[in-house]
Short mmCIF file of C-alpha atoms in Angstrom, two decimals:
data_model
loop_
_atom_site.label_atom_id
_atom_site.label_comp_id
_atom_site.label_asym_id
_atom_site.label_seq_id
_atom_site.Cartn_x
_atom_site.Cartn_y
_atom_site.Cartn_z
CA MET A 271 -35.02 52.27 -31.29
CA SER A 272 -34.25 50.17 -28.56
CA TYR A 273 -30.25 49.58 -27.33
CA ALA A 274 -28.80 46.72 -26.93
CA VAL A 275 -27.14 46.86 -22.75
CA PRO A 276 -23.62 45.51 -23.04
CA VAL A 277 -23.01 42.66 -20.20
CA PRO A 278 -19.82 42.64 -18.14
CA ARG A 279 -17.93 39.32 -18.96
CA VAL A 280 -16.37 37.55 -16.37
CA PRO A 281 -13.43 36.32 -16.80
CA VAL A 282 -12.96 32.45 -16.15
CA GLY A 283 -9.74 32.37 -14.40
CA THR A 284 -12.00 34.85 -11.76
CA THR A 285 -14.86 32.08 -11.02
CA PHE A 286 -12.45 29.49 -11.33
CA ASP A 287 -10.63 31.03 -8.23
CA ALA A 288 -14.33 32.35 -6.73
CA ALA A 289 -15.14 28.04 -6.93
CA ILE A 290 -11.75 27.47 -5.48
CA GLU A 291 -12.25 29.61 -2.49
CA TRP A 292 -15.60 28.54 -2.08
CA LEU A 293 -14.89 24.32 -1.56
CA ARG A 294 -11.68 25.24 1.16
CA VAL A 295 -14.41 27.50 2.95
CA THR A 296 -17.24 25.14 2.84
CA PHE A 297 -15.14 21.70 2.84
CA GLY A 298 -11.68 22.98 4.62
CA SER A 299 -11.73 20.54 7.73
CA PHE A 300 -12.14 17.88 4.84
CA PHE A 301 -9.15 18.72 3.12
CA ASP A 302 -7.04 19.23 6.37
CA PHE A 303 -8.38 14.88 7.07
CA VAL A 304 -7.09 13.72 3.58
CA ASP A 305 -4.28 16.00 3.85
CA LEU A 306 -3.15 14.91 7.28
CA ILE A 307 -4.24 10.66 6.85
CA ILE A 308 -1.84 10.63 3.36
CA GLN A 309 0.79 12.34 4.84
CA ALA A 310 0.87 9.86 8.07
CA CYS A 311 1.02 6.90 5.35
CA VAL A 312 3.57 8.09 2.96
CA SER A 313 5.43 9.07 5.41
CA THR A 314 5.12 5.55 7.99
CA LEU A 315 5.77 3.40 4.75
CA SER A 316 8.98 5.42 3.57
CA THR A 317 10.29 4.83 7.01
CA LEU A 318 9.02 1.41 7.38
CA PHE A 319 11.00 0.33 3.78
CA PHE A 320 14.17 3.06 4.43
CA MET A 321 14.84 2.95 7.91
CA PRO A 322 12.78 0.49 9.58
CA SER A 323 13.24 -0.02 13.33
CA ALA A 324 12.94 -3.17 15.67
CA THR A 325 10.00 -2.19 16.98
CA GLN A 326 8.64 -2.09 12.98
CA PHE A 327 10.51 -5.07 12.40
CA THR A 328 8.52 -7.20 15.71
CA LEU A 329 5.55 -5.24 14.82
CA LEU A 330 5.78 -6.81 11.22
CA ALA A 331 6.65 -10.50 11.93
CA ALA A 332 4.28 -10.55 14.54
CA ALA A 333 1.44 -9.48 11.69
CA PHE A 334 2.49 -12.38 10.02
CA VAL A 335 2.03 -14.67 13.17
CA ALA A 336 -0.97 -13.33 13.75
CA GLY A 337 -2.18 -14.05 9.72
CA GLY A 338 -1.94 -17.04 9.84
CA LEU A 339 -3.22 -17.88 13.25
CA LEU A 340 -6.11 -15.84 11.40
CA ALA A 341 -6.25 -17.71 8.50
CA ARG A 342 -6.78 -21.22 10.54
CA LYS A 343 -9.58 -20.63 12.71
CA HIS A 344 -7.98 -19.20 15.80
CA ARG A 345 -10.11 -15.60 15.81
CA LYS A 346 -10.57 -15.70 19.40
CA PRO A 347 -6.77 -15.90 21.06
CA THR A 348 -5.29 -14.12 18.34
CA LEU A 349 -7.93 -10.48 19.04
CA ILE A 350 -7.81 -10.43 22.52
CA ALA A 351 -3.91 -10.67 22.39
CA ILE A 352 -4.13 -7.90 20.10
CA ALA A 353 -6.66 -5.61 21.57
CA VAL A 354 -4.49 -6.60 25.28
CA TRP A 355 -1.76 -4.78 22.97
CA ALA A 356 -3.18 -1.68 21.37
CA GLY A 357 -4.95 -0.93 24.85
CA PHE A 358 -1.03 -1.04 26.95
CA TYR A 359 -0.12 0.81 23.60
CA VAL A 360 -2.63 3.43 23.48
CA ALA A 361 -2.42 4.04 27.30
CA GLU A 362 1.39 4.38 26.94
CA LEU A 363 1.26 7.41 24.37
CA ALA A 364 -1.50 8.82 26.65
CA ALA A 365 -0.16 8.54 29.96
CA GLY A 366 3.14 6.51 29.78
CA LEU A 367 2.07 3.41 31.39
CA ALA A 368 4.29 0.96 29.92
CA SER A 369 7.50 3.11 31.27
CA ALA A 370 5.87 3.34 33.83
CA VAL A 371 5.51 -0.57 34.39
CA ILE A 372 9.10 -1.03 32.75
CA THR A 373 11.04 1.62 35.95
CA SER A 374 9.59 -0.11 38.26
CA LEU A 375 10.77 -4.05 36.90
CA PRO A 376 13.92 -4.70 37.83
CA ALA A 377 17.39 -3.52 35.58
CA PRO A 378 19.59 -6.82 35.10
CA LEU A 379 15.99 -7.91 33.02
CA PHE A 380 16.84 -4.83 30.37
CA LEU A 381 20.89 -4.52 30.80
CA TRP A 382 21.94 -7.73 29.40
CA ALA A 383 19.53 -6.15 26.24
CA MET A 384 20.84 -3.28 25.81
CA ASN A 385 24.49 -3.86 26.59
CA LEU A 386 24.28 -6.72 24.00
CA PHE A 387 22.59 -4.23 21.65
CA GLY A 388 24.36 -0.80 22.20
CA ALA A 389 20.60 0.67 23.62
CA GLU A 390 20.29 3.61 26.16
CA TYR A 391 17.64 2.98 27.48
CA VAL A 392 14.62 0.64 27.00
CA TYR A 393 11.69 1.66 24.73
CA PRO A 394 8.36 0.61 25.84
CA PRO A 395 6.89 0.38 22.43
CA LEU A 396 9.71 -2.33 21.30
CA ILE A 397 9.03 -4.19 24.64
CA LEU A 398 4.97 -4.49 23.82
CA ALA A 399 5.93 -5.76 20.21
CA LEU A 400 8.30 -8.11 21.80
CA LEU A 401 5.25 -9.17 24.34
CA LEU A 402 3.19 -9.39 21.17
CA LEU A 403 4.60 -11.05 19.67
CA THR A 404 5.58 -13.72 22.13
CA ALA A 405 1.92 -13.70 23.01
CA LEU A 406 1.03 -15.07 19.73
CA VAL A 407 4.46 -17.37 19.07
CA ALA A 408 2.54 -19.06 22.65
CA ILE A 409 -1.20 -18.92 20.69
CA SER A 410 0.34 -21.19 17.99
CA PHE A 411 1.61 -23.71 20.01
CA THR A 412 -1.47 -23.61 22.80
CA ALA A 413 -4.72 -22.81 20.91
CA ALA A 414 -3.23 -24.11 17.54
CA ARG A 415 -0.97 -27.06 17.89
CA GLU A 416 -1.07 -27.53 14.06
CA ARG A 417 2.92 -27.91 12.69
CA ARG A 418 2.50 -25.20 10.02
CA GLN A 419 1.41 -22.70 12.25
CA GLN A 420 4.42 -23.30 14.89
CA VAL A 421 7.09 -23.01 11.14
CA VAL A 422 5.47 -20.48 10.52
CA ALA A 423 5.85 -18.66 14.14
CA VAL A 424 9.17 -20.16 14.80
CA ALA A 425 10.61 -18.79 10.61
CA TRP A 426 9.72 -15.46 11.73
CA THR A 427 10.35 -15.15 15.12
CA ALA A 428 14.07 -16.05 14.05
CA ALA A 429 13.84 -14.11 11.36
CA LEU A 430 13.52 -10.98 13.12
CA LEU A 431 16.11 -12.41 15.45
CA LEU A 432 18.42 -12.97 12.77
CA ILE A 433 17.95 -8.88 10.88
CA LEU A 434 17.92 -7.40 14.81
CA VAL A 435 21.41 -8.93 15.19
CA LEU A 436 22.43 -8.03 11.51
CA HIS A 437 21.97 -4.62 12.05
CA PHE A 438 22.34 -4.04 15.94
CA VAL A 439 25.46 -6.38 16.59
CA LEU A 440 26.99 -6.74 12.97
CA GLY A 441 26.16 -3.30 11.78
CA VAL A 442 24.33 -4.49 8.58
CA GLN A 443 22.98 -1.94 5.99
CA LEU A 444 19.00 -1.84 6.60
CA SER A 445 18.67 -1.06 2.82
CA LEU A 446 20.51 -4.27 2.58
CA ILE A 447 18.26 -5.95 4.59
CA VAL A 448 15.03 -4.53 3.42
CA ALA A 449 16.63 -5.36 -0.35
CA VAL A 450 16.60 -8.82 0.63
CA LEU A 451 13.31 -8.81 2.36
CA LEU A 452 11.87 -7.63 -0.51
CA SER A 453 13.81 -9.99 -2.98
CA ALA A 454 12.34 -13.21 -0.95
CA LEU A 455 9.01 -11.37 -0.87
CA ALA A 456 9.48 -11.61 -4.97
CA PHE A 457 10.50 -14.88 -4.74
CA THR A 458 8.03 -15.97 -2.42
CA VAL A 459 5.68 -14.79 -4.86
CA ALA A 460 6.47 -14.55 -8.67
CA GLY A 461 9.59 -17.49 -8.97
CA TRP A 462 13.36 -17.38 -8.92
CA GLY A 463 13.20 -15.07 -11.53
CA ILE A 464 11.85 -12.28 -10.27
CA GLY A 465 13.04 -13.11 -6.64
CA LEU A 466 16.84 -12.72 -8.47
CA PHE A 467 16.27 -9.57 -10.31
CA SER A 468 14.69 -8.14 -7.20
CA ILE A 469 17.72 -8.65 -5.51
CA LEU A 470 20.21 -7.71 -8.20
CA GLY A 471 18.40 -4.29 -9.33
CA PHE A 472 17.81 -2.80 -5.33
CA LEU A 473 21.62 -3.34 -5.10
CA LEU A 474 22.04 -1.44 -8.21
CA ILE A 475 19.64 1.39 -6.37
CA ILE A 476 21.49 1.40 -3.18
CA SER A 477 24.57 1.95 -5.37
CA MET A 478 23.15 4.72 -6.75
CA GLU A 479 22.61 5.94 -3.70
CA SER A 480 18.89 6.04 -4.59
CA TRP A 481 17.44 4.16 -2.40
CA GLU A 482 15.61 6.20 0.04
CA ASN A 483 14.13 8.12 -2.82
CA ALA A 484 13.08 4.42 -4.40
CA MET A 485 11.07 3.61 -0.73
CA SER A 486 9.31 7.13 -0.98
CA SER A 487 8.15 6.31 -4.53
CA LEU A 488 7.63 3.16 -3.31
CA ALA A 489 5.39 4.71 -0.65
CA LEU A 490 3.97 6.90 -2.66
CA ILE A 491 2.90 4.44 -5.75
CA LEU A 492 0.99 2.58 -2.45
CA VAL A 493 -1.17 4.37 -1.12
CA ALA A 494 -2.27 5.91 -4.12
CA THR A 495 -3.00 2.03 -5.82
CA VAL A 496 -4.57 1.74 -2.07
CA VAL A 497 -7.05 4.96 -2.85
CA ALA A 498 -7.15 3.96 -6.39
CA VAL A 499 -8.64 -0.16 -5.83
CA ALA A 500 -10.57 1.17 -3.00
CA VAL A 501 -12.54 3.99 -5.31
CA SER A 502 -12.60 1.58 -8.42
CA LEU A 503 -13.22 -1.60 -7.56
CA PRO A 504 -16.74 -0.63 -6.41
CA ILE A 505 -17.10 1.29 -9.40
CA GLY A 506 -16.64 -1.17 -11.59
CA VAL A 507 -18.67 -3.12 -9.72
CA LEU A 508 -21.19 -1.34 -9.77
CA ALA A 509 -21.31 -0.58 -13.24
CA ALA A 510 -21.22 -4.34 -14.07
CA GLN A 511 -24.38 -4.62 -12.06
CA SER A 512 -26.05 -2.18 -13.90
CA ARG A 513 -26.33 -1.02 -17.49
CA HIS A 514 -27.27 2.70 -16.26
CA VAL A 515 -25.05 3.11 -13.79
CA SER A 516 -21.91 1.82 -16.46
CA THR A 517 -23.55 4.81 -19.17
CA VAL A 518 -23.12 7.05 -16.68
CA VAL A 519 -19.70 5.84 -16.29
CA LYS A 520 -18.21 5.19 -19.58
CA PRO A 521 -18.06 8.90 -20.64
CA VAL A 522 -16.80 10.30 -17.01
CA LEU A 523 -13.70 7.27 -17.61
CA ASP A 524 -12.58 8.58 -21.12
CA PHE A 525 -12.33 12.23 -20.44
CA MET A 526 -10.42 11.17 -16.80
CA GLN A 527 -7.88 8.60 -19.43
CA THR A 528 -8.20 11.35 -22.37
CA LEU A 529 -7.45 14.68 -20.12
CA PRO A 530 -3.59 15.49 -20.09
CA ALA A 531 -1.85 14.61 -16.70
CA PHE A 532 -0.45 17.72 -15.54
CA VAL A 533 -3.95 19.16 -15.47
CA TYR A 534 -4.51 16.53 -13.04
CA LEU A 535 -1.81 18.78 -10.96
CA LEU A 536 -4.07 22.07 -11.28
CA PRO A 537 -6.77 21.14 -8.67
CA ALA A 538 -4.71 19.20 -6.53
CA ILE A 539 -2.24 21.97 -5.91
CA ALA A 540 -5.31 24.42 -5.33
CA PHE A 541 -7.02 22.03 -2.72
CA PHE A 542 -3.48 20.57 -0.91
CA SER A 543 -0.78 23.16 -1.69
CA ILE A 544 2.68 21.87 -2.96
CA GLY A 545 4.22 18.32 -1.26
CA THR A 546 3.33 14.87 -1.43
CA VAL A 547 -0.77 15.23 -0.68
CA PRO A 548 -0.96 17.26 -4.34
CA GLY A 549 0.98 14.28 -6.32
CA VAL A 550 -1.32 11.15 -4.07
CA ILE A 551 -4.35 13.13 -5.29
CA ALA A 552 -3.44 13.61 -9.01
CA THR A 553 -1.91 10.02 -9.29
CA VAL A 554 -5.15 8.34 -7.85
CA ILE A 555 -7.20 10.25 -10.54
CA PHE A 556 -5.10 9.67 -13.49
CA ALA A 557 -5.10 6.06 -12.29
CA MET A 558 -8.40 5.22 -11.89
CA PRO A 559 -9.69 4.31 -14.87
CA PRO A 560 -8.48 1.01 -15.98
CA GLY A 561 -9.31 -0.45 -12.31
CA VAL A 562 -12.95 0.47 -12.88
CA ARG A 563 -12.96 -0.86 -16.72
CA LEU A 564 -11.51 -3.98 -15.72
CA THR A 565 -13.19 -4.96 -12.89
CA GLU A 566 -16.84 -4.16 -14.91
CA LEU A 567 -15.52 -6.45 -17.97
CA GLY A 568 -14.01 -9.30 -15.49
CA ILE A 569 -17.03 -9.54 -13.70
CA ARG A 570 -19.49 -9.58 -16.63
CA GLN A 571 -17.30 -12.36 -18.56
CA VAL A 572 -18.20 -14.63 -15.71
CA ASP A 573 -20.13 -17.19 -17.16
CA LYS A 574 -24.10 -16.87 -16.41
CA GLU A 575 -24.76 -20.68 -15.95
CA LEU A 576 -22.51 -20.20 -12.38
CA VAL A 577 -24.19 -17.23 -11.16
CA GLU A 578 -27.52 -18.94 -12.29
CA ALA A 579 -26.62 -21.95 -10.35
CA GLY A 580 -25.59 -19.60 -7.04
CA GLU A 581 -29.15 -18.15 -7.34
CA ALA A 582 -30.56 -21.67 -7.81
CA PHE A 583 -29.53 -22.87 -4.81
CA GLY A 584 -30.45 -19.13 -3.20
CA ALA A 585 -27.52 -17.24 -2.21
CA PRO A 586 -28.17 -13.78 -1.76
CA ASP A 587 -26.35 -11.34 -4.38
CA TRP A 588 -23.92 -10.02 -2.11
CA GLN A 589 -22.77 -14.08 -1.12
CA ILE A 590 -22.70 -14.69 -5.31
CA LEU A 591 -20.70 -11.46 -5.76
CA ARG A 592 -18.43 -12.20 -3.48
CA ARG A 593 -17.63 -16.14 -3.95
CA ILE A 594 -18.35 -16.73 -7.94
CA GLN A 595 -18.21 -13.18 -9.15
CA LEU A 596 -15.38 -11.73 -7.62
CA PRO A 597 -12.77 -15.08 -7.33
CA LEU A 598 -13.61 -15.94 -11.07
CA ALA A 599 -12.91 -12.46 -12.01
CA LEU A 600 -10.05 -12.26 -10.21
CA ALA A 601 -7.30 -12.91 -13.12
CA THR A 602 -8.65 -9.57 -14.85
CA ILE A 603 -9.40 -7.88 -11.32
CA MET A 604 -5.25 -7.72 -11.36
CA ALA A 605 -4.92 -6.73 -14.82
CA GLY A 606 -6.69 -3.80 -13.72
CA ILE A 607 -4.48 -3.15 -10.57
CA ASN A 608 -1.44 -3.89 -12.78
CA GLN A 609 -2.57 -0.88 -14.81
CA ILE A 610 -3.43 1.15 -11.76
CA ILE A 611 0.41 0.78 -10.99
CA MET A 612 1.95 1.18 -13.92
CA LEU A 613 0.06 4.73 -14.25
CA SER A 614 1.16 5.38 -10.66
CA LEU A 615 4.38 4.86 -11.35
CA SER A 616 4.19 7.02 -15.50
CA MET A 617 2.70 9.51 -13.04
CA VAL A 618 6.19 9.58 -10.42
CA VAL A 619 7.96 11.64 -12.57
CA ILE A 620 4.96 14.64 -12.88
CA ALA A 621 4.35 14.46 -8.92
CA GLY A 622 8.14 15.35 -8.57
CA MET A 623 7.22 18.55 -10.19
CA VAL A 624 5.13 19.15 -7.78
CA GLY A 625 7.95 18.51 -4.37
CA ALA A 626 6.22 14.65 -3.83
CA GLY A 627 10.02 13.97 -3.41
CA GLY A 628 10.92 10.77 -5.04
CA LEU A 629 13.17 9.61 -7.91
CA GLY A 630 10.65 11.84 -9.45
CA ASN A 631 12.79 14.75 -8.06
CA ASP A 632 15.87 12.71 -9.34
CA VAL A 633 14.75 12.60 -12.92
CA TYR A 634 13.21 16.92 -12.79
CA THR A 635 16.90 17.65 -11.62
CA GLY A 636 18.39 16.63 -14.09
CA ILE A 637 15.95 17.42 -16.94
CA ALA A 638 15.85 21.07 -14.77
CA GLN A 639 19.81 20.85 -14.89
CA GLY A 640 20.81 19.42 -17.34
CA ASP A 641 22.60 16.78 -15.06
CA VAL A 642 21.74 13.90 -17.49
CA PRO A 643 23.49 11.08 -14.72
CA VAL A 644 21.19 12.43 -12.25
CA GLY A 645 18.26 12.11 -14.45
CA PHE A 646 19.71 9.18 -16.11
CA GLU A 647 19.65 7.30 -12.37
CA GLY A 648 16.18 8.04 -11.72
CA GLY A 649 15.26 6.43 -14.86
CA ILE A 650 16.42 3.09 -14.28
CA ALA A 651 15.55 3.17 -10.61
CA VAL A 652 11.80 3.72 -11.80
CA VAL A 653 12.45 1.12 -14.39
CA ILE A 654 13.73 -1.51 -11.86
CA LEU A 655 10.73 -0.33 -9.28
CA ALA A 656 8.16 -0.96 -12.35
CA ILE A 657 9.40 -4.31 -13.29
CA PHE A 658 9.70 -5.88 -9.41
CA LEU A 659 6.06 -4.59 -9.13
CA ASP A 660 5.03 -5.59 -12.36
CA ARG A 661 5.87 -9.21 -11.61
CA LEU A 662 4.82 -8.80 -8.63
CA THR A 663 0.79 -8.53 -8.87
CA GLY A 664 0.73 -10.44 -12.15
CA ALA A 665 2.35 -13.41 -10.39
CA VAL A 666 -1.14 -12.48 -7.85
CA THR A 667 -3.26 -15.01 -9.97
CA ARG A 668 -1.56 -17.85 -9.92
CA TYR A 669 -3.39 -18.39 -6.70
CA SER A 670 -6.51 -17.27 -7.96
CA PRO A 671 -9.35 -20.56 -7.45
CA ALA A 672 -9.72 -20.27 -11.49
CA ALA A 673 -6.13 -20.39 -11.94
CA ARG A 674 -6.47 -22.94 -8.46
CA ALA A 675 -8.85 -25.57 -11.11
CA GLN A 676 -7.61 -24.95 -14.72
CA ARG A 677 -4.27 -26.31 -12.87
CA ALA A 678 -5.34 -29.55 -11.09
CA SER A 679 -7.57 -30.41 -14.58
CA ALA A 680 -4.39 -30.64 -16.56
#
């Protein structure tokens, strides 16, 4: 006669906790590194949008001038100027080299600017940024010798001086200046309609005193979108090139899209605790599937005859992908990026429940405390950001090769 020996049942929660603890111990340094990088990116972008410094404005102007030089094939002098600036900046951080050089220079070189802008001391990174901008403008007038590049250099230098005078001399709020710059970007990319809507919408956000939270949410969305695109685009390309990869990826994407959004917060909190990072991680996982699907769809829809023509001319697979498939699939890929941004916006409120801050915190506070005005204002600000980002990303497809060819043939 045999007897069944009862097997003790291990609770699922205990197994999950053990697995989480093992992952923490094994990959703890990696999780710390990811936490540090995401925190730094979100914090930097939030500061840039909410309260940018004169140094950041100067580096932004230098970046646009350098971008024009690089686009016009003047790489060597531009990269040398950037490398010299980076070397001095690192030396300043490590040993205060720039501070030592500045203190050794005659005081009248800086006193007039300090008196004009009401500054009490000379900030070395600002001096280095101004020198970088000066070098790039000089390259635009000497090495480049192209009228359009010279106009770009003069325009961004004039814009920088105007911003510095408006804020530091006339006392205009930084939020108004940033709102105008974002609206100018919308006008340049998407036209006067979205530009007008942007300035009116941003002024409404400022009047509701939600600008800081809106910019914090915008920073979180941009970081999550960049990470999601960086992950989803290669996966979509692989799925388009290989049916085996597509077969494996599709059920995973189905699972990710059907799983409730709140569930993504559980492992993120388990690994990264409460704060901005779990909100970004959960947003990335939740928003990735449309990017993968539409990237795969866009590449598969490229005319096979064009691909065969590239192969006939002896182009390798990488060039065919970069020169033919990706440019022609750009409209569909941008639709996927647009969906990533929209899903990221939908996760803003949920991320606010785990301490991610931003507009999600306003909406969650309104729900938890029954404060209708606070929740409604946060929701209106989310809608304004959603329309701004949606129209901006949608207009980018106008600059794709397929769109340009269609306009040329019309």
